[in-house]
């Protein structure tokens, strides 16, 4: 077991909504779990050698359990299907300690929490935390339909139910999210948090940027991403700065795959450009960023990239490896 990893048991598996299940995890040895802050996720190592990241969605004051929510995704590369079909109550899993790439800014004048579909998991945890500390906030929860909306009972019973507005794609016009109005309403000291599918996040974040929201007030986390591979992807070369060794990356290969074939391991986790585990410094060349992890500003600096999914615009990339 690597440092910081934990063996947990699924003590409760519950259907929360159509295609969404929650898994309650407790430590196998019965000890309290490491503390976590709102917005944290864990790596879950599941049967078949698959590792995926799931946000913790329970109250961050709890130490006896972690709660994760998993959407059965028909386009799944195996992670969500495995959790739904092969991880019953009583199953044992190995997880990482919580990590937080999506923390709340404390002391904000107001927080706008925006969840799309299963992206509600970290957002719900943030709502719990803000409700507890008295931080002013509102939460918007957008889903395809009421039957696909998880945690409605928990929200209804919470002390913050009045701060949550639901927006269903199949609902009438009066309940649709009036995004432009919302973004025009508040700016100073207001922080916006977004989690959901890529199309949802692009919609919110593009509108917020167009409305003049500064980058430091926009916070987001992609919970999963499509890895864009195209037959038109060009081959290129990477050179390892330490040894000068040059490795060819074929059009149908990722940099991580090409390096692995050459006997060079780069640590990965999500392999989707979401988690940042594989982040590697770039010393020369222009990466073709395809990740969701780096901010637009960090991508533009071109001094680091995610070799699990990103490629190269230049013929050669020199990597700090
Ligand atoms: Fe997660 Fe590359 S392994 S970003």
Tab-separated table of C-alpha atoms and ligand atoms in Angstrom:
chain	number	residue	atom	x	y	z
A	1	UNK	CA	0.000	0.000	0.000
A	2	UNK	CA	1.442	3.403	-0.958
A	3	UNK	CA	1.846	6.097	1.672
A	4	UNK	CA	-1.397	7.850	2.449
A	5	UNK	CA	-3.586	5.117	1.009
A	6	UNK	CA	-6.432	3.633	3.009
A	7	UNK	CA	-8.358	0.371	2.894
A	8	UNK	CA	-12.078	1.014	3.164
A	9	UNK	CA	-15.247	-1.028	3.039
A	10	UNK	CA	-18.492	-0.097	1.309
A	11	UNK	CA	-20.941	-0.110	4.209
A	12	UNK	CA	-23.852	1.302	2.266
A	13	UNK	CA	-24.664	1.544	-1.430
A	14	UNK	CA	-27.778	3.489	-2.247
A	15	UNK	CA	-29.583	4.511	-5.416
A	16	UNK	CA	-29.966	8.286	-5.179
A	17	UNK	CA	-31.525	8.957	-8.566
A	18	UNK	CA	-31.745	7.359	-11.970
A	19	UNK	CA	-28.233	6.073	-12.771
A	20	UNK	CA	-26.702	7.651	-9.651
A	21	UNK	CA	-25.568	5.643	-6.636
A	22	UNK	CA	-23.812	6.722	-3.486
A	23	UNK	CA	-21.205	4.637	-1.716
A	24	UNK	CA	-20.520	5.067	1.986
A	25	UNK	CA	-16.929	4.132	2.812
A	26	UNK	CA	-15.536	3.407	6.266
A	27	UNK	CA	-12.051	2.368	7.225
A	28	UNK	CA	-11.605	-1.425	7.386
A	29	UNK	CA	-9.800	-1.150	10.727
A	30	UNK	CA	-12.597	1.014	12.126
A	31	UNK	CA	-10.406	4.038	12.740
A	32	UNK	CA	-11.521	7.614	11.910
A	33	UNK	CA	-10.788	8.750	8.384
A	34	UNK	CA	-8.454	11.675	7.659
A	35	UNK	CA	-10.167	15.061	7.818
A	36	UNK	CA	-11.149	16.699	4.545
A	37	UNK	CA	-12.255	20.112	3.392
A	38	UNK	CA	-15.161	20.948	1.084
A	39	UNK	CA	-14.248	20.353	-2.561
A	40	UNK	CA	-11.913	17.420	-1.813
A	41	UNK	CA	-11.779	14.243	-3.845
A	42	UNK	CA	-10.277	10.806	-3.359
A	43	UNK	CA	-8.713	8.401	-5.841
A	44	UNK	CA	-10.624	5.123	-5.784
A	45	UNK	CA	-8.697	2.050	-6.928
A	46	UNK	CA	-11.287	-0.408	-8.103
A	47	UNK	CA	-11.312	-3.975	-9.412
A	48	UNK	CA	-9.570	-4.378	-12.755
A	49	UNK	CA	-6.834	-1.885	-11.945
A	50	UNK	CA	-8.967	1.154	-12.715
A	51	UNK	CA	-8.442	4.355	-10.720
A	52	UNK	CA	-10.945	7.189	-10.749
A	53	UNK	CA	-11.434	10.393	-8.796
A	54	UNK	CA	-14.633	11.021	-6.884
A	55	UNK	CA	-15.527	14.085	-4.870
A	56	UNK	CA	-16.525	13.645	-1.258
A	57	UNK	CA	-20.102	14.748	-0.778
A	58	UNK	CA	-20.731	14.221	2.919
A	59	UNK	CA	-20.557	16.844	5.619
A	60	UNK	CA	-16.854	17.714	6.034
A	61	UNK	CA	-17.242	17.546	9.824
A	62	UNK	CA	-17.747	13.779	9.618
A	63	UNK	CA	-14.765	11.522	10.239
A	64	UNK	CA	-16.469	8.125	10.473
A	65	UNK	CA	-17.205	7.874	6.741
A	66	UNK	CA	-16.626	9.243	3.258
A	67	UNK	CA	-19.550	9.467	0.878
A	68	UNK	CA	-19.089	9.494	-2.904
A	69	UNK	CA	-21.684	9.713	-5.659
A	70	UNK	CA	-21.174	7.860	-8.942
A	71	UNK	CA	-23.066	8.368	-12.183
A	72	UNK	CA	-23.472	5.358	-14.457
A	73	UNK	CA	-22.070	6.896	-17.579
A	74	UNK	CA	-22.926	5.058	-20.816
A	75	UNK	CA	-19.720	6.446	-22.317
A	76	UNK	CA	-17.708	5.160	-19.359
A	77	UNK	CA	-14.266	3.731	-19.990
A	78	UNK	CA	-14.975	1.284	-17.199
A	79	UNK	CA	-14.837	3.299	-13.973
A	80	UNK	CA	-18.481	4.134	-13.369
A	81	UNK	CA	-19.652	0.806	-14.775
A	82	UNK	CA	-17.325	-1.061	-12.439
A	83	UNK	CA	-18.533	0.899	-9.416
A	84	UNK	CA	-22.177	0.264	-10.260
A	85	UNK	CA	-21.887	-3.385	-11.300
A	86	UNK	CA	-18.898	-4.838	-9.462
A	87	UNK	CA	-18.704	-2.992	-6.156
A	88	UNK	CA	-21.505	-4.186	-3.860
A	89	UNK	CA	-22.069	-3.402	-0.213
A	90	UNK	CA	-19.334	-5.112	1.792
A	91	UNK	CA	-16.713	-4.754	-0.949
A	92	UNK	CA	-13.276	-3.546	0.027
A	93	UNK	CA	-11.538	-0.782	-1.907
A	94	UNK	CA	-8.243	1.020	-1.636
A	95	UNK	CA	-8.445	4.812	-1.754
A	96	UNK	CA	-6.089	7.741	-1.477
A	97	UNK	CA	-6.287	10.277	1.301
A	98	UNK	CA	-8.427	13.283	0.303
A	99	UNK	CA	-6.867	15.940	-1.916
A	100	UNK	CA	-8.383	19.315	-2.622
A	101	UNK	CA	-7.894	21.073	-5.963
A	102	UNK	CA	-11.208	22.872	-5.595
A	103	UNK	CA	-11.144	24.659	-2.243
A	104	UNK	CA	-13.570	27.300	-1.015
A	105	UNK	CA	-12.296	30.841	-0.573
A	106	UNK	CA	-13.076	31.747	3.005
A	107	UNK	CA	-14.581	35.083	3.892
A	108	UNK	CA	-16.146	35.719	0.458
A	109	UNK	CA	-18.882	38.372	0.341
A	110	UNK	CA	-21.068	35.803	-1.374
A	111	UNK	CA	-20.570	32.419	-3.032
A	112	UNK	CA	-22.511	31.154	-6.035
A	113	UNK	CA	-22.390	27.362	-6.221
A	114	UNK	CA	-23.341	25.885	-9.582
A	115	UNK	CA	-23.766	22.154	-10.108
A	116	UNK	CA	-24.491	20.330	-13.334
A	117	UNK	CA	-25.685	16.732	-12.896
A	118	UNK	CA	-23.302	14.564	-10.887
A	119	UNK	CA	-21.098	17.647	-10.453
A	120	UNK	CA	-23.318	18.282	-7.448
A	121	UNK	CA	-21.076	16.141	-5.236
A	122	UNK	CA	-18.369	18.692	-4.327
A	123	UNK	CA	-20.896	21.531	-4.562
A	124	UNK	CA	-23.131	19.896	-1.950
A	125	UNK	CA	-20.178	19.548	0.385
A	126	UNK	CA	-19.434	23.256	-0.108
A	127	UNK	CA	-23.056	24.112	0.683
A	128	UNK	CA	-22.804	22.113	3.921
A	129	UNK	CA	-19.650	23.942	4.870
A	130	UNK	CA	-20.953	27.435	4.050
A	131	UNK	CA	-24.216	26.725	5.868
A	132	UNK	CA	-22.211	25.700	8.904
A	133	UNK	CA	-19.926	28.741	8.898
A	134	UNK	CA	-22.681	31.208	8.010
A	135	UNK	CA	-21.030	32.229	4.731
A	136	UNK	CA	-23.646	33.778	2.426
A	137	UNK	CA	-24.303	31.625	-0.633
A	138	UNK	CA	-26.784	30.408	-3.183
A	139	UNK	CA	-26.751	27.100	-5.012
A	140	UNK	CA	-28.039	26.338	-8.486
A	141	UNK	CA	-28.481	22.692	-9.371
A	142	UNK	CA	-29.049	21.942	-13.069
A	143	UNK	CA	-30.053	18.462	-14.201
A	144	UNK	CA	-31.719	16.814	-17.151
A	145	UNK	CA	-34.851	15.874	-15.197
A	146	UNK	CA	-36.140	15.470	-11.659
A	147	UNK	CA	-35.643	11.693	-11.789
A	148	UNK	CA	-31.952	12.240	-12.518
A	149	UNK	CA	-31.539	14.640	-9.592
A	150	UNK	CA	-29.699	13.164	-6.617
A	151	UNK	CA	-29.803	14.300	-2.984
A	152	UNK	CA	-33.173	16.085	-3.178
A	153	UNK	CA	-34.266	14.546	0.142
A	154	UNK	CA	-31.037	15.497	1.867
A	155	UNK	CA	-31.237	19.059	0.570
A	156	UNK	CA	-34.904	19.362	1.596
A	157	UNK	CA	-34.005	18.311	5.146
A	158	UNK	CA	-30.939	20.544	5.367
A	159	UNK	CA	-30.850	23.983	6.908
A	160	UNK	CA	-29.949	25.475	3.528
A	161	UNK	CA	-32.846	24.176	1.429
A	162	UNK	CA	-34.100	27.707	0.785
A	163	UNK	CA	-30.761	28.631	-0.823
A	164	UNK	CA	-30.983	25.877	-3.452
A	165	UNK	CA	-32.695	26.389	-6.779
A	166	UNK	CA	-33.288	23.480	-9.135
A	167	UNK	CA	-33.217	23.888	-12.895
A	168	UNK	CA	-34.454	20.928	-14.924
A	169	UNK	CA	-33.744	20.718	-18.654
A	170	UNK	CA	-37.210	19.257	-19.180
A	171	UNK	CA	-38.926	21.767	-16.859
A	172	UNK	CA	-40.885	24.832	-17.851
A	173	UNK	CA	-39.256	28.101	-18.824
A	174	UNK	CA	-39.909	29.799	-15.479
A	175	UNK	CA	-37.437	27.550	-13.637
A	176	UNK	CA	-34.609	27.699	-16.218
A	177	UNK	CA	-31.327	29.165	-15.065
A	178	UNK	CA	-31.206	32.856	-15.994
A	179	UNK	CA	-27.445	32.808	-16.291
A	180	UNK	CA	-26.894	36.255	-17.783
A	181	UNK	CA	-28.991	37.878	-15.050
A	182	UNK	CA	-27.171	35.948	-12.376
A	183	UNK	CA	-23.741	36.861	-13.725
A	184	UNK	CA	-24.707	40.512	-14.149
A	185	UNK	CA	-26.036	40.741	-10.602
A	186	UNK	CA	-22.965	40.457	-8.473
A	187	UNK	CA	-19.277	40.835	-9.008
A	188	UNK	CA	-17.283	42.390	-6.175
A	189	UNK	CA	-16.137	39.835	-3.652
A	190	UNK	CA	-18.409	37.171	-5.107
A	191	UNK	CA	-16.901	33.805	-5.923
A	192	UNK	CA	-18.388	31.396	-8.415
A	193	UNK	CA	-17.857	27.618	-8.137
A	194	UNK	CA	-18.793	25.319	-11.004
A	195	UNK	CA	-18.702	21.546	-11.337
A	196	UNK	CA	-20.398	19.414	-13.963
A	197	UNK	CA	-20.036	18.043	-17.472
A	198	UNK	CA	-17.738	19.882	-19.835
A	199	UNK	CA	-20.521	21.465	-21.897
A	200	UNK	CA	-22.171	22.837	-18.756
A	201	UNK	CA	-18.926	24.213	-17.402
A	202	UNK	CA	-17.913	25.786	-20.695
A	203	UNK	CA	-21.323	27.454	-20.871
A	204	UNK	CA	-21.067	28.956	-17.364
A	205	UNK	CA	-17.386	29.859	-17.442
A	206	UNK	CA	-17.430	31.352	-20.946
A	207	UNK	CA	-20.430	33.492	-19.971
A	208	UNK	CA	-18.778	34.569	-16.713
A	209	UNK	CA	-15.567	35.553	-18.502
A	210	UNK	CA	-17.544	37.421	-21.163
A	211	UNK	CA	-19.390	39.240	-18.368
A	212	UNK	CA	-16.064	40.403	-16.969
A	213	UNK	CA	-15.655	38.097	-13.974
A	214	UNK	CA	-11.982	38.023	-12.974
A	215	UNK	CA	-10.243	34.641	-13.125
A	216	UNK	CA	-9.523	34.648	-9.386
A	217	UNK	CA	-13.263	34.666	-8.650
A	218	UNK	CA	-13.976	31.657	-10.874
A	219	UNK	CA	-13.389	28.203	-9.415
A	220	UNK	CA	-14.095	24.976	-11.212
A	221	UNK	CA	-13.369	21.292	-11.332
A	222	UNK	CA	-14.087	18.904	-14.164
A	223	UNK	CA	-15.164	15.619	-12.635
A	224	UNK	CA	-14.441	13.728	-15.822
A	225	UNK	CA	-13.456	14.572	-19.307
A	226	UNK	CA	-13.572	13.188	-22.743
A	227	UNK	CA	-10.085	12.415	-23.879
A	228	UNK	CA	-9.997	13.901	-27.306
A	229	UNK	CA	-8.153	11.656	-29.693
A	230	UNK	CA	-8.243	12.236	-33.351
A	231	UNK	CA	-6.964	10.313	-36.319
A	232	UNK	CA	-5.549	13.594	-37.455
A	233	UNK	CA	-3.219	13.809	-34.448
A	234	UNK	CA	0.316	14.371	-35.639
A	235	UNK	CA	3.378	12.496	-34.457
A	236	UNK	CA	6.056	14.461	-32.605
A	237	UNK	CA	9.115	13.901	-30.458
A	238	UNK	CA	9.863	14.464	-26.804
A	239	UNK	CA	13.393	14.855	-25.478
A	240	UNK	CA	14.236	14.112	-21.857
A	241	UNK	CA	16.328	16.969	-20.520
A	242	UNK	CA	18.211	14.744	-18.049
A	243	UNK	CA	19.552	12.226	-20.563
A	244	UNK	CA	19.014	13.864	-23.941
A	245	UNK	CA	17.106	10.773	-25.001
A	246	UNK	CA	14.512	11.359	-27.729
A	247	UNK	CA	11.237	9.397	-27.778
A	248	UNK	CA	8.875	9.360	-30.761
A	249	UNK	CA	5.185	9.888	-29.984
A	250	UNK	CA	3.026	8.363	-32.716
A	251	UNK	CA	-0.250	9.981	-33.781
A	252	UNK	CA	-2.263	7.287	-32.035
A	253	UNK	CA	-0.223	7.303	-28.817
A	254	UNK	CA	-0.204	9.561	-25.766
A	255	UNK	CA	3.090	10.915	-24.463
A	256	UNK	CA	2.662	8.741	-21.361
A	257	UNK	CA	2.177	5.651	-23.551
A	258	UNK	CA	5.185	6.495	-25.709
A	259	UNK	CA	7.370	7.061	-22.646
A	260	UNK	CA	6.134	3.816	-21.037
A	261	UNK	CA	7.011	1.907	-24.206
A	262	UNK	CA	10.515	3.353	-23.879
A	263	UNK	CA	10.692	2.196	-20.257
A	264	UNK	CA	10.056	5.620	-18.712
A	265	UNK	CA	7.232	5.721	-16.186
A	266	UNK	CA	5.242	8.877	-15.555
A	267	UNK	CA	2.853	8.608	-12.640
A	268	UNK	CA	-0.768	8.927	-13.746
A	269	UNK	CA	-4.163	8.633	-12.178
A	270	UNK	CA	-7.137	9.893	-14.192
A	271	UNK	CA	-5.502	9.715	-17.656
A	272	UNK	CA	-8.085	12.301	-18.672
A	273	UNK	CA	-6.339	15.585	-17.979
A	274	UNK	CA	-8.386	16.182	-14.857
A	275	UNK	CA	-6.279	15.388	-11.803
A	276	UNK	CA	-2.834	16.875	-12.482
A	277	UNK	CA	-0.941	13.777	-11.280
A	278	UNK	CA	1.092	13.550	-14.480
A	279	UNK	CA	1.925	17.267	-14.661
A	280	UNK	CA	5.360	17.664	-16.251
A	281	UNK	CA	7.498	20.730	-16.822
A	282	UNK	CA	8.126	21.742	-20.432
A	283	UNK	CA	11.489	23.396	-21.083
A	284	UNK	CA	11.193	23.918	-24.856
A	285	UNK	CA	8.481	23.631	-27.463
A	286	UNK	CA	4.779	24.468	-27.525
A	287	UNK	CA	2.376	21.986	-25.928
A	288	UNK	CA	-1.076	21.358	-27.364
A	289	UNK	CA	-3.017	21.483	-24.084
A	290	UNK	CA	-5.993	19.144	-23.929
A	291	UNK	CA	-6.432	18.983	-20.176
A	292	UNK	CA	-9.042	20.429	-17.854
A	293	UNK	CA	-6.618	20.808	-14.975
A	294	UNK	CA	-4.537	23.864	-15.815
A	295	UNK	CA	-6.139	27.295	-15.902
A	296	UNK	CA	-6.157	29.112	-19.275
A	297	UNK	CA	-3.353	31.327	-17.913
A	298	UNK	CA	-1.263	28.328	-16.866
A	299	UNK	CA	-1.799	26.718	-20.255
A	300	UNK	CA	-0.773	29.913	-22.033
A	301	UNK	CA	2.519	29.967	-20.104
A	302	UNK	CA	3.439	26.711	-21.925
A	303	UNK	CA	5.915	25.696	-19.229
A	304	UNK	CA	4.044	22.574	-18.072
A	305	UNK	CA	1.566	20.110	-19.548
A	306	UNK	CA	-0.298	16.886	-18.840
A	307	UNK	CA	1.327	14.122	-20.917
A	308	UNK	CA	-1.602	11.727	-20.316
A	309	UNK	CA	-3.671	13.586	-22.893
A	310	UNK	CA	-1.941	16.731	-24.140
A	311	UNK	CA	0.166	16.729	-27.266
A	312	UNK	CA	2.489	19.143	-29.054
A	313	UNK	CA	2.090	21.919	-31.590
A	314	UNK	CA	5.833	21.937	-32.153
A	315	UNK	CA	7.839	19.110	-33.703
A	316	UNK	CA	9.744	18.663	-30.426
A	317	UNK	CA	9.001	19.105	-26.744
A	318	UNK	CA	11.840	19.103	-24.247
A	319	UNK	CA	10.578	17.753	-20.935
A	320	UNK	CA	12.055	18.183	-17.480
A	321	UNK	CA	12.369	14.428	-17.013
B	1	LIG	FE1	-4.626	13.007	-14.432
B	1	LIG	FE2	-2.780	13.288	-16.376
B	1	LIG	S1	-3.119	11.603	-15.098
B	1	LIG	S2	-4.066	14.795	-15.539
